[in-house]
Amino acid sequence: MSLELRNVGRTFNDKAAVRNISFTAQPGEIIGLLGTSGCGKSTVLRAISGLDDAYDGRIEFNGKAPGAVRNAIGFIFQEPRLMPWLTVLENVTFGLKGTRAEKESKGKTFLENVGLAGNENAYPKELSGGMAQRAAIARALVTSPEVLLLDEPFSALDAFTKMQLQDLLLDIWKTYQTTIVLVTHDIDEATYLCDRIITLRGQPGEMEREIAINEARPRTRGSGELAEYKKEILDSLDLNQPAAAEK
Amino acid sequence: MEKSVGQLTAVPANERIDEKKTIARRKKRVQPIMLGSILPIVLIAVWEVLSRTGIFPAYQLPAPTAILATINGMFQDGTLFTHVGITTYRVFIGFLIGTVAAMVVGSIVGFYEKAEQLFDPLIQAFRSIPSLAWVPLFILWMGIGEPSKVTMIAVGVFFPVYLNIIGGIAGVDRKLIEVGRMYGLNNLQLIRRVILPAALPSFLTGVRSGLGLGWMFVVAAELMGASSGLGYLLVLGQNTLSPEIILSSIILFAIIGKLTDWILKIIETRTLHWQDGMVKS
Ligand SMILES: Nc1ncnc2c1ncn2[C@@H]1O[C@H](COP(=O)(O)OP(=O)(O)OP(=O)(O)O)[C@@H](O)[C@H]1O
Ligand SMILES: [Mg+2]
């Protein structure tokens, strides 16, 4: 599904949080939203998801409003947000429709995909942070959403789990050709995953730059090319000034 | 792969460790019970001796064995079951009515803002009246028969359950509700699949404290006028100057009160096994 934002903004209590956000995403494209804290990334993502419909401007999925296509959108929140009273499998199949057997077999497949096979009957309290986040990822993917919105999905994880899950995301993207909007603080993550990176700046947040990453996948973390992109992004966010030289 | 190999080799060792651990754990569980029962046993023994030697006069504080004999006597002639039965029955009916009423009103007030604005101030105002103050009015309205007793108990049970339902619903994590909305649940599905389960722990806490109050109120109700029940035994003991009857009644109250709370606790533990940081007491 394609996604188009035109002059999207959001005002809270007469105070603009973010404004003039415009970009498009082709089906199967991975877009990164990058920016300093408080510049409105989550706000934009919530507007795209349809959870918040008090935004200004237009958001369209294949020409339709977010609310109309909600079933085609998967949202992976920054926290796992699992229902503590459901088992892992029940959590994963939470949004599925159909018979119990169908749901369970589908859920199991996706649990396997995220490397959680054998934990079907565990409760969220029994999971580690990374396991819980993977369960949340499985829950979002099991409905085979055409669009996937991710709000700093890996930020709370250790570097190793983070890399594993990034690669998992790419695997799934490859299989399902999902359109992805990824909010992140992590420039390396953005350059590794995204086709295009949109940087936001200021308060209220506005679009600063749009940087296309023209690198074939699989990409190599820490490669010279990605480092070039990283520098470009840091420049655009003014983080490469002497004051931030240690970066 | 690696993991499963490791698990395989680890099984026998684990079992042995587990066995040791269970013994240690059992010890851990039994020890505090033993430690905690020392003082009561000593006290009861001292009491028995003092009563037998007549230092405590029997018309004021009869010996523990005399109390047991009284309970046993009631058991033999069957009156024990009448009294315990009728009191438990009153608590049960009152508890049921109070809980159901609190569930209905609490859910409506919890879910609909308009209903909250309409009802909650009134209910809060009523709450500040000590429930026992209603007793004379209920007796005036309904006489000293069963209805006034059951109503009193229901009123006592209502408030803790109601307040906990409201609190539980208000405290449901907005983030979980968003997950539900993201999956296109409508309001009714949202209530059933997210809000109710999330509010369950708070509801059960309310039910348990409601039951505790139910037992308190049945005493008051039966003291006011009854021809049977444990509360009636209290009055009887007072009027016939038989402290052993009063103490028997008190002990029976303690036993069935604890028993019913224990049943609820088991239900609570069963239904809330998913909760992190298990149920407290
Ligand atoms: N519900 C709200 N009510 C009022 N102000 C809000 C609300 N949500 C966000 N804001 C404001 O909007 C601005 C952008 O918030 P947002 O959460 O989108 O930032 P962000 O870019 O996601 O930041 P971070 O990287 O720290 O997550 C902030 O100034 C915040 O105070
Ligand atoms: Mg954010």
Coordinates of C-alpha atoms and ligand atoms in Angstrom, one line a residue:
Chain A
M1 CA 0.0 0.0 0.0
S2 CA 1.3 3.5 -0.7
L3 CA 1.2 6.2 1.8
E4 CA 1.0 9.9 1.3
L5 CA 1.3 12.7 3.8
R6 CA 0.5 16.2 2.7
N7 CA 1.3 19.2 5.0
V8 CA 0.5 17.1 8.1
G9 CA 0.6 19.0 11.4
R10 CA -0.6 18.5 14.9
T11 CA -1.5 21.1 17.5
F12 CA -1.9 20.4 21.2
N13 CA -3.6 23.1 23.2
D14 CA -2.9 25.8 20.7
K15 CA 0.7 24.8 20.6
A16 CA 2.0 23.3 17.4
A17 CA 4.0 20.1 18.0
V18 CA 4.8 19.4 14.4
R19 CA 3.9 20.9 11.1
N20 CA 4.2 20.7 7.3
I21 CA 5.2 17.1 7.1
S22 CA 4.9 15.8 3.6
F23 CA 6.2 12.7 2.1
T24 CA 5.1 9.6 0.2
A25 CA 6.0 6.0 0.6
Q26 CA 5.7 3.6 -2.3
P27 CA 4.4 0.1 -1.6
G28 CA 7.3 -1.9 0.0
E29 CA 9.4 1.1 0.8
I30 CA 11.0 1.6 4.2
I31 CA 10.9 5.2 5.4
G32 CA 12.8 6.4 8.4
L33 CA 11.8 9.3 10.6
L34 CA 14.7 10.6 12.4
G35 CA 15.0 13.6 14.7
T36 CA 15.8 14.9 18.2
S37 CA 13.6 14.2 21.1
G38 CA 10.3 16.1 21.2
C39 CA 10.3 17.1 17.5
G40 CA 7.0 15.2 16.9
K41 CA 8.0 11.8 15.4
S42 CA 5.6 9.8 17.6
T43 CA 2.9 12.4 17.0
V44 CA 3.3 12.0 13.2
L45 CA 3.3 8.2 13.5
R46 CA 0.1 8.2 15.7
A47 CA -1.6 10.3 13.1
I48 CA -0.6 7.9 10.4
S49 CA -1.9 5.0 12.5
G50 CA -5.3 6.5 12.9
L51 CA -5.1 6.4 16.7
D52 CA -5.0 10.2 16.6
D53 CA -7.3 11.8 14.1
A54 CA -7.0 15.4 15.2
Y55 CA -4.2 16.2 12.9
D56 CA -4.2 18.9 10.2
G57 CA -3.4 18.2 6.5
R58 CA -4.0 14.9 4.7
I59 CA -2.9 11.4 5.2
E60 CA -3.9 8.9 2.6
F61 CA -3.3 5.2 2.1
N62 CA -4.0 4.4 -1.5
G63 CA -6.3 7.5 -1.3
K64 CA -8.1 6.4 1.8
A65 CA -8.0 7.9 5.4
P66 CA -6.1 6.0 8.0
G67 CA -9.2 5.1 9.9
A68 CA -10.6 3.3 6.9
V69 CA -7.7 1.0 6.4
R70 CA -6.8 0.3 10.1
N71 CA -7.0 -3.4 9.6
A72 CA -4.2 -3.2 7.1
I73 CA -1.9 -1.3 9.5
G74 CA 0.3 -2.9 12.1
F75 CA 1.7 -0.8 14.8
I76 CA 4.7 -1.8 16.9
F77 CA 4.9 0.4 19.9
Q78 CA 8.0 1.5 21.7
E79 CA 7.0 -0.9 24.5
P80 CA 5.8 -4.4 24.0
R81 CA 2.3 -3.6 25.3
L82 CA 1.3 -7.2 25.7
M83 CA -1.9 -8.0 27.6
P84 CA -0.6 -9.5 30.8
W85 CA -3.5 -11.8 31.3
L86 CA -3.0 -13.5 27.9
T87 CA -0.4 -16.1 27.1
V88 CA 2.2 -15.3 24.4
L89 CA 0.2 -17.2 21.8
E90 CA -3.1 -15.5 22.8
N91 CA -1.3 -12.2 22.6
V92 CA 0.0 -12.9 19.2
T93 CA -3.4 -14.0 17.9
F94 CA -5.1 -11.0 19.6
G95 CA -6.0 -9.2 16.4
L96 CA -6.7 -12.3 14.3
K97 CA -10.1 -13.4 13.1
G98 CA -11.2 -16.9 12.3
T99 CA -11.5 -20.2 14.1
R100 CA -9.4 -21.0 17.1
A101 CA -7.3 -23.6 15.2
E102 CA -6.6 -21.3 12.3
K103 CA -5.5 -18.5 14.6
E104 CA -3.3 -20.8 16.7
S105 CA -1.5 -22.3 13.8
K106 CA -0.9 -18.9 12.3
G107 CA 0.2 -17.5 15.6
K108 CA 2.6 -20.4 16.1
T109 CA 4.2 -19.8 12.7
F110 CA 4.9 -16.2 13.5
L111 CA 6.2 -17.0 17.0
E112 CA 8.6 -19.3 15.2
N113 CA 9.5 -16.5 12.8
V114 CA 10.5 -14.3 15.8
G115 CA 12.4 -17.1 17.5
L116 CA 9.9 -17.6 20.3
A117 CA 8.8 -21.2 19.5
G118 CA 8.2 -23.1 22.7
N119 CA 7.1 -20.0 24.6
E120 CA 3.5 -20.2 23.4
N121 CA 2.0 -20.7 26.9
A122 CA 4.3 -18.4 28.8
Y123 CA 2.8 -15.2 30.3
P124 CA 4.3 -11.8 29.5
K125 CA 5.7 -11.6 33.1
E126 CA 7.8 -14.6 32.3
L127 CA 9.5 -13.0 29.3
S128 CA 12.6 -11.0 29.0
G129 CA 12.3 -7.5 27.5
G130 CA 13.6 -8.7 24.2
M131 CA 11.3 -11.7 24.1
A132 CA 8.3 -9.5 25.0
Q133 CA 9.2 -7.1 22.2
R134 CA 9.6 -10.0 19.8
A135 CA 6.1 -11.2 20.8
A136 CA 4.8 -7.8 20.1
I137 CA 6.4 -7.8 16.7
A138 CA 4.8 -11.2 16.0
R139 CA 1.5 -9.8 17.1
A140 CA 1.8 -6.9 14.6
L141 CA 3.0 -9.2 11.8
V142 CA 0.6 -12.0 12.2
T143 CA -2.2 -10.0 10.6
S144 CA 0.0 -9.6 7.6
P145 CA -0.3 -5.8 7.6
E146 CA 0.4 -4.1 4.4
V147 CA 1.8 -1.2 6.3
L148 CA 3.9 -1.4 9.4
L149 CA 4.5 1.5 11.7
L150 CA 7.3 1.2 14.2
D151 CA 7.9 3.7 17.0
E152 CA 11.5 3.1 18.2
P153 CA 10.8 -0.6 18.3
F154 CA 14.3 -1.7 19.3
S155 CA 15.4 1.3 21.4
A156 CA 15.1 -0.5 24.7
L157 CA 17.1 -3.5 23.6
D158 CA 20.7 -4.4 23.9
A159 CA 22.9 -4.0 20.8
F160 CA 22.9 -7.7 20.0
T161 CA 19.1 -8.4 20.2
K162 CA 18.6 -5.1 18.4
M163 CA 20.6 -6.3 15.4
Q164 CA 18.8 -9.7 15.4
L165 CA 15.5 -8.0 15.4
Q166 CA 16.5 -5.6 12.7
D167 CA 17.5 -8.5 10.5
L168 CA 14.2 -10.2 11.3
L169 CA 12.4 -7.1 10.2
L170 CA 14.2 -7.1 6.9
D171 CA 13.4 -10.8 6.4
I172 CA 9.7 -10.1 6.9
W173 CA 9.8 -7.1 4.8
K174 CA 11.4 -9.2 2.0
T175 CA 8.7 -11.8 2.3
Y176 CA 5.7 -9.5 2.6
Q177 CA 6.9 -6.4 0.8
T178 CA 5.5 -4.4 3.7
T179 CA 5.5 -0.6 3.5
I180 CA 7.3 0.5 6.6
V181 CA 7.6 3.8 8.5
L182 CA 10.2 3.5 11.2
V183 CA 10.7 6.2 13.9
T184 CA 14.1 5.9 15.4
H185 CA 16.7 7.8 17.4
D186 CA 19.4 5.5 16.1
I187 CA 21.1 6.8 13.0
D188 CA 22.9 3.5 12.4
E189 CA 19.6 1.7 12.5
A190 CA 18.1 4.1 10.1
T191 CA 20.9 3.9 7.5
Y192 CA 21.0 0.1 7.8
L193 CA 17.2 -0.4 7.3
C194 CA 15.7 2.5 5.4
D195 CA 15.3 3.4 1.7
R196 CA 14.7 7.0 2.6
I197 CA 15.4 8.9 5.8
I198 CA 13.4 12.0 6.7
T199 CA 15.0 14.2 9.3
L200 CA 12.8 16.4 11.5
R201 CA 14.0 19.3 13.5
G202 CA 13.0 22.0 15.9
Q203 CA 10.0 22.7 18.0
P204 CA 7.5 22.6 16.5
G205 CA 9.1 19.9 14.4
E206 CA 9.5 20.5 10.7
M207 CA 11.0 18.4 7.9
E208 CA 14.7 19.1 7.5
R209 CA 15.9 16.8 4.8
E210 CA 15.1 13.7 2.9
I211 CA 18.0 11.5 2.3
A212 CA 17.8 8.5 0.0
I213 CA 20.0 5.6 0.9
N214 CA 21.0 4.1 -2.4
E215 CA 22.7 1.0 -1.1
A216 CA 21.8 -2.5 -2.1
R217 CA 20.7 -4.9 0.6
P218 CA 22.1 -6.8 2.5
R219 CA 24.0 -3.8 3.8
T220 CA 27.0 -4.1 6.0
R221 CA 26.8 -2.4 9.3
G222 CA 29.5 0.1 9.8
S223 CA 30.5 0.1 6.2
G224 CA 32.1 3.2 4.8
E225 CA 29.1 4.0 2.6
L226 CA 26.7 4.0 5.5
A227 CA 29.2 6.1 7.5
E228 CA 29.0 8.7 4.8
Y229 CA 25.2 8.8 5.1
K230 CA 25.5 9.0 8.8
K231 CA 27.7 12.0 8.5
E232 CA 25.2 13.6 6.1
I233 CA 22.4 13.1 8.6
L234 CA 24.5 14.4 11.5
D235 CA 25.2 17.5 9.5
S236 CA 21.6 18.0 8.7
L237 CA 20.7 17.8 12.4
D238 CA 23.6 20.2 13.3
L239 CA 25.1 17.5 15.5
N240 CA 28.5 17.6 13.8
Q241 CA 29.4 21.0 15.2
P242 CA 32.5 21.2 17.4
A243 CA 30.2 21.3 20.5
A244 CA 29.1 17.8 19.6
A245 CA 32.5 16.7 18.4
E246 CA 32.7 13.6 20.5
K247 CA 29.8 12.2 18.5
Chain B
M1 CA 20.1 -26.1 18.7
E2 CA 22.7 -25.5 21.3
K3 CA 20.1 -24.7 23.8
S4 CA 18.3 -28.0 23.5
V5 CA 21.5 -30.0 23.9
G6 CA 22.3 -28.1 27.0
Q7 CA 18.8 -28.7 28.4
L8 CA 19.1 -32.4 27.7
T9 CA 22.2 -32.9 29.7
A10 CA 21.1 -30.7 32.4
V11 CA 17.9 -32.6 33.2
P12 CA 19.1 -35.2 35.8
A13 CA 21.2 -32.7 37.7
N14 CA 18.3 -30.3 37.7
E15 CA 16.0 -32.8 39.1
R16 CA 18.3 -33.5 42.0
I17 CA 18.7 -29.9 42.7
D18 CA 14.9 -29.4 42.4
E19 CA 14.4 -32.1 45.0
K20 CA 16.7 -30.4 47.4
K21 CA 15.1 -27.1 46.7
T22 CA 11.6 -28.4 47.4
I23 CA 12.7 -29.7 50.8
A24 CA 14.4 -26.5 51.5
R25 CA 11.3 -24.6 50.4
R26 CA 9.0 -26.7 52.5
K27 CA 11.2 -26.0 55.5
K28 CA 11.0 -22.4 54.7
R29 CA 7.3 -22.5 54.6
V30 CA 6.8 -24.7 57.7
Q31 CA 9.3 -22.8 59.9
P32 CA 7.4 -19.5 60.1
I33 CA 4.2 -21.4 60.8
M34 CA 5.9 -23.2 63.7
L35 CA 7.5 -20.1 65.0
G36 CA 4.2 -18.2 64.7
S37 CA 2.3 -20.8 66.6
I38 CA 4.5 -20.9 69.7
L39 CA 3.0 -17.8 71.3
P40 CA -0.7 -18.7 70.8
I41 CA -0.1 -22.2 72.2
V42 CA 1.8 -20.9 75.2
L43 CA -1.0 -18.3 75.8
I44 CA -3.7 -20.9 75.5
A45 CA -1.9 -23.2 77.9
V46 CA -1.4 -20.4 80.4
W47 CA -5.0 -19.4 80.1
E48 CA -6.2 -23.0 80.6
V49 CA -4.1 -23.2 83.8
L50 CA -5.2 -19.9 85.2
S51 CA -8.8 -20.7 84.5
R52 CA -8.6 -24.1 86.1
T53 CA -6.9 -22.8 89.2
G54 CA -9.7 -20.2 89.5
I55 CA -7.5 -17.2 89.1
F56 CA -9.7 -16.3 86.1
P57 CA -13.3 -16.8 87.5
A58 CA -15.2 -19.1 85.2
Y59 CA -18.2 -16.7 85.0
Q60 CA -15.8 -14.2 83.3
L61 CA -13.2 -16.1 81.4
P62 CA -13.9 -19.9 81.1
A63 CA -11.1 -22.2 80.2
P64 CA -10.4 -23.0 76.5
T65 CA -11.5 -26.6 77.1
A66 CA -14.8 -25.3 78.5
I67 CA -15.3 -23.3 75.3
L68 CA -14.5 -26.3 73.1
A69 CA -16.9 -28.3 75.2
T70 CA -19.6 -25.7 74.5
I71 CA -18.9 -25.8 70.8
N72 CA -18.9 -29.6 70.9
G73 CA -22.2 -29.5 72.8
M74 CA -23.8 -27.4 70.0
F75 CA -22.3 -29.7 67.5
Q76 CA -23.9 -32.7 69.3
D77 CA -27.4 -31.2 69.5
G78 CA -27.2 -29.8 66.0
T79 CA -27.7 -26.1 66.9
L80 CA -24.1 -25.4 65.7
F81 CA -25.2 -25.9 62.1
T82 CA -28.4 -23.9 62.5
H83 CA -26.4 -20.9 63.8
V84 CA -23.5 -21.1 61.5
G85 CA -25.7 -21.9 58.6
I86 CA -28.1 -19.0 59.0
T87 CA -25.3 -16.5 59.6
T88 CA -23.4 -17.7 56.6
Y89 CA -26.6 -17.7 54.5
R90 CA -27.2 -14.1 55.4
V91 CA -23.7 -13.0 54.6
F92 CA -23.8 -14.9 51.4
I93 CA -27.1 -13.4 50.1
G94 CA -26.1 -9.9 51.2
F95 CA -22.7 -10.3 49.7
L96 CA -24.2 -11.5 46.4
I97 CA -26.7 -8.6 46.2
G98 CA -24.1 -6.1 47.2
T99 CA -21.5 -7.4 44.8
V100 CA -23.9 -7.6 41.8
A101 CA -25.3 -4.1 42.5
A102 CA -21.8 -2.7 42.8
M103 CA -20.8 -4.5 39.5
V104 CA -23.8 -3.0 37.7
V105 CA -23.5 0.5 39.0
G106 CA -19.7 0.4 39.1
S107 CA -19.4 -0.7 35.4
I108 CA -21.9 1.9 34.2
V109 CA -20.2 4.7 36.2
G110 CA -16.8 3.5 35.2
F111 CA -17.5 3.3 31.5
Y112 CA -19.7 6.3 30.9
E113 CA -18.5 9.7 31.8
K114 CA -22.0 11.1 31.9
A115 CA -23.1 8.4 34.3
E116 CA -20.1 9.2 36.5
Q117 CA -21.0 12.9 36.6
L118 CA -24.6 11.9 37.4
F119 CA -24.1 9.2 40.0
D120 CA -20.7 9.4 41.5
P121 CA -21.2 12.5 43.7
L122 CA -24.3 11.0 45.3
I123 CA -22.6 7.7 45.9
Q124 CA -19.6 9.4 47.4
A125 CA -21.8 11.4 49.7
F126 CA -23.5 8.2 50.8
R127 CA -20.2 6.6 51.3
S128 CA -19.2 9.1 54.0
I129 CA -22.1 7.9 56.1
P130 CA -20.9 5.1 58.4
S131 CA -23.0 2.2 57.0
L132 CA -24.0 1.1 60.5
A133 CA -25.9 4.3 61.0
W134 CA -28.4 3.0 58.5
V135 CA -29.4 0.1 60.8
P136 CA -32.2 1.8 62.7
L137 CA -33.7 3.1 59.5
F138 CA -33.6 -0.3 57.9
I139 CA -35.2 -1.9 60.9
L140 CA -37.9 0.8 60.9
W141 CA -38.6 0.2 57.2
M142 CA -38.2 -3.6 57.0
G143 CA -38.6 -4.8 60.6
I144 CA -36.1 -7.1 62.2
G145 CA -36.7 -9.9 59.8
E146 CA -34.3 -11.2 57.1
P147 CA -34.7 -8.3 54.6
S148 CA -33.3 -5.7 56.9
K149 CA -30.3 -7.9 57.8
V150 CA -29.6 -8.8 54.2
T151 CA -29.9 -5.2 53.1
M152 CA -27.5 -4.0 55.7
I153 CA -24.9 -6.6 54.7
A154 CA -25.5 -5.7 51.0
V155 CA -24.9 -2.0 51.8
G156 CA -21.7 -2.8 53.6
V157 CA -20.4 -5.0 50.8
F158 CA -21.5 -2.5 48.1
F159 CA -19.0 0.3 48.7
P160 CA -15.7 -1.5 48.7
V161 CA -16.6 -3.4 45.6
Y162 CA -18.0 -0.4 43.9
L163 CA -15.0 1.8 44.6
N164 CA -12.6 -0.9 43.5
I165 CA -14.4 -1.4 40.2
I166 CA -14.4 2.3 39.5
G167 CA -10.7 2.5 40.4
G168 CA -9.9 -0.6 38.4
I169 CA -11.6 0.7 35.2
A170 CA -10.1 4.2 35.6
G171 CA -6.7 2.6 36.1
V172 CA -6.7 0.5 32.9
D173 CA -3.6 1.3 30.9
R174 CA -4.4 3.6 28.1
K175 CA -1.6 2.0 26.1
L176 CA -3.4 -1.4 26.2
I177 CA -6.6 0.2 25.0
E178 CA -4.7 1.7 22.1
V179 CA -3.6 -1.8 21.2
G180 CA -7.2 -2.9 21.1
R181 CA -8.2 0.0 19.0
M182 CA -5.3 -0.7 16.6
Y183 CA -6.9 -4.0 16.0
G184 CA -10.2 -2.5 15.2
L185 CA -12.1 -3.6 18.3
N186 CA -15.4 -1.7 18.9
N187 CA -16.4 -0.4 22.3
L188 CA -18.1 -3.5 23.4
Q189 CA -15.2 -5.7 22.4
L190 CA -12.8 -3.3 24.0
I191 CA -14.7 -3.6 27.3
R192 CA -14.8 -7.4 27.1
R193 CA -11.3 -8.1 25.8
V194 CA -9.2 -5.3 27.4
I195 CA -10.9 -3.3 30.1
L196 CA -12.6 -6.0 32.1
P197 CA -9.6 -8.3 32.3
A198 CA -7.4 -5.3 33.2
A199 CA -9.8 -4.2 35.9
L200 CA -10.2 -7.7 37.3
P201 CA -7.4 -7.5 40.0
S202 CA -8.9 -4.4 41.5
F203 CA -12.4 -5.9 41.4
L204 CA -11.2 -9.0 43.2
T205 CA -9.5 -6.9 45.9
G206 CA -12.8 -5.1 46.3
V207 CA -14.7 -8.4 46.6
R208 CA -12.4 -9.6 49.3
S209 CA -12.7 -6.5 51.4
G210 CA -16.4 -6.5 50.7
L211 CA -16.7 -10.0 52.2
G212 CA -14.8 -8.9 55.2
L213 CA -17.3 -6.1 55.7
G214 CA -20.1 -8.5 55.1
W215 CA -19.0 -10.5 58.2
M216 CA -18.7 -7.3 60.2
F217 CA -22.2 -6.3 59.3
V218 CA -23.8 -9.6 59.9
V219 CA -22.7 -9.2 63.6
A220 CA -24.3 -5.8 63.8
A221 CA -27.5 -7.0 62.1
E222 CA -27.8 -10.1 64.3
L223 CA -27.0 -8.1 67.5
M224 CA -30.0 -5.9 66.6
G225 CA -32.4 -8.7 66.8
A226 CA -32.3 -12.3 65.7
S227 CA -33.5 -15.6 67.0
S228 CA -30.7 -17.6 65.5
G229 CA -27.2 -17.0 64.1
L230 CA -23.8 -16.4 65.6
G231 CA -24.7 -12.8 66.4
Y232 CA -27.7 -14.1 68.3
L233 CA -25.4 -16.4 70.3
L234 CA -23.4 -13.3 71.3
V235 CA -26.6 -11.7 72.7
L236 CA -27.7 -15.0 74.3
G237 CA -24.4 -15.4 76.0
Q238 CA -24.6 -11.8 77.3
N239 CA -28.1 -12.3 78.6
T240 CA -27.5 -15.6 80.2
L241 CA -24.2 -14.6 81.6
S242 CA -22.4 -17.4 79.8
P243 CA -19.1 -16.1 78.5
E244 CA -18.3 -19.5 77.0
I245 CA -21.2 -19.0 74.5
I246 CA -19.9 -15.6 73.6
L247 CA -16.3 -16.9 73.1
S248 CA -17.6 -19.9 71.1
S249 CA -19.4 -17.5 68.8
I250 CA -16.4 -15.3 68.4
I251 CA -14.2 -18.3 67.6
L252 CA -16.7 -19.6 65.1
F253 CA -16.9 -16.2 63.5
A254 CA -13.1 -16.2 63.2
I255 CA -13.1 -19.7 61.6
I256 CA -15.7 -19.2 59.0
G257 CA -14.6 -15.7 58.2
K258 CA -11.1 -16.9 57.6
L259 CA -12.4 -19.9 55.6
T260 CA -14.5 -17.8 53.2
D261 CA -11.6 -15.3 52.7
W262 CA -9.4 -18.2 52.0
I263 CA -11.8 -19.5 49.3
L264 CA -11.8 -16.1 47.7
K265 CA -8.1 -15.9 47.9
I266 CA -7.8 -19.2 46.1
I267 CA -10.1 -17.9 43.4
E268 CA -8.1 -14.7 43.2
T269 CA -4.8 -16.6 42.9
R270 CA -6.2 -18.9 40.2
T271 CA -7.6 -16.1 38.1
L272 CA -4.8 -13.7 38.5
H273 CA -1.9 -16.1 38.1
W274 CA -0.8 -14.0 35.1
Q275 CA -0.1 -11.0 37.4
D276 CA 3.4 -10.0 37.9
G277 CA 4.4 -9.7 41.5
M278 CA 1.7 -12.1 42.8
V279 CA -1.2 -11.3 45.0
K280 CA -0.1 -10.2 48.5
S281 CA -2.1 -11.6 51.4
Ligands
LIG1 N1 -1.0 14.3 24.1 C1 -0.2 15.4 24.1 N2 -0.6 16.5 24.7 C2 0.1 17.6 24.6 N3 1.3 17.7 24.0 C3 1.8 16.6 23.4 C4 1.0 15.4 23.4 N4 1.8 14.4 22.7 C5 2.9 15.1 22.3 N5 2.9 16.4 22.8 C6 4.0 17.3 22.5 O1 4.3 17.2 21.1 C7 5.7 17.3 21.0 C8 6.2 16.1 20.2 O2 6.0 14.9 20.9 P1 6.4 13.5 20.3 O3 6.0 12.5 21.4 O4 5.8 13.4 19.0 O5 8.0 13.7 20.2 P2 9.0 12.6 19.6 O6 9.7 13.2 18.5 O7 8.4 11.3 19.5 O8 10.0 12.6 20.8 P3 10.9 11.3 21.4 O9 12.0 11.1 20.4 O10 11.4 11.8 22.7 O11 9.9 10.2 21.5 C9 6.3 17.4 22.3 O12 6.6 18.8 22.6 C10 5.2 17.0 23.3 O13 5.2 17.8 24.4
MG2 MG 8.5 9.4 20.5

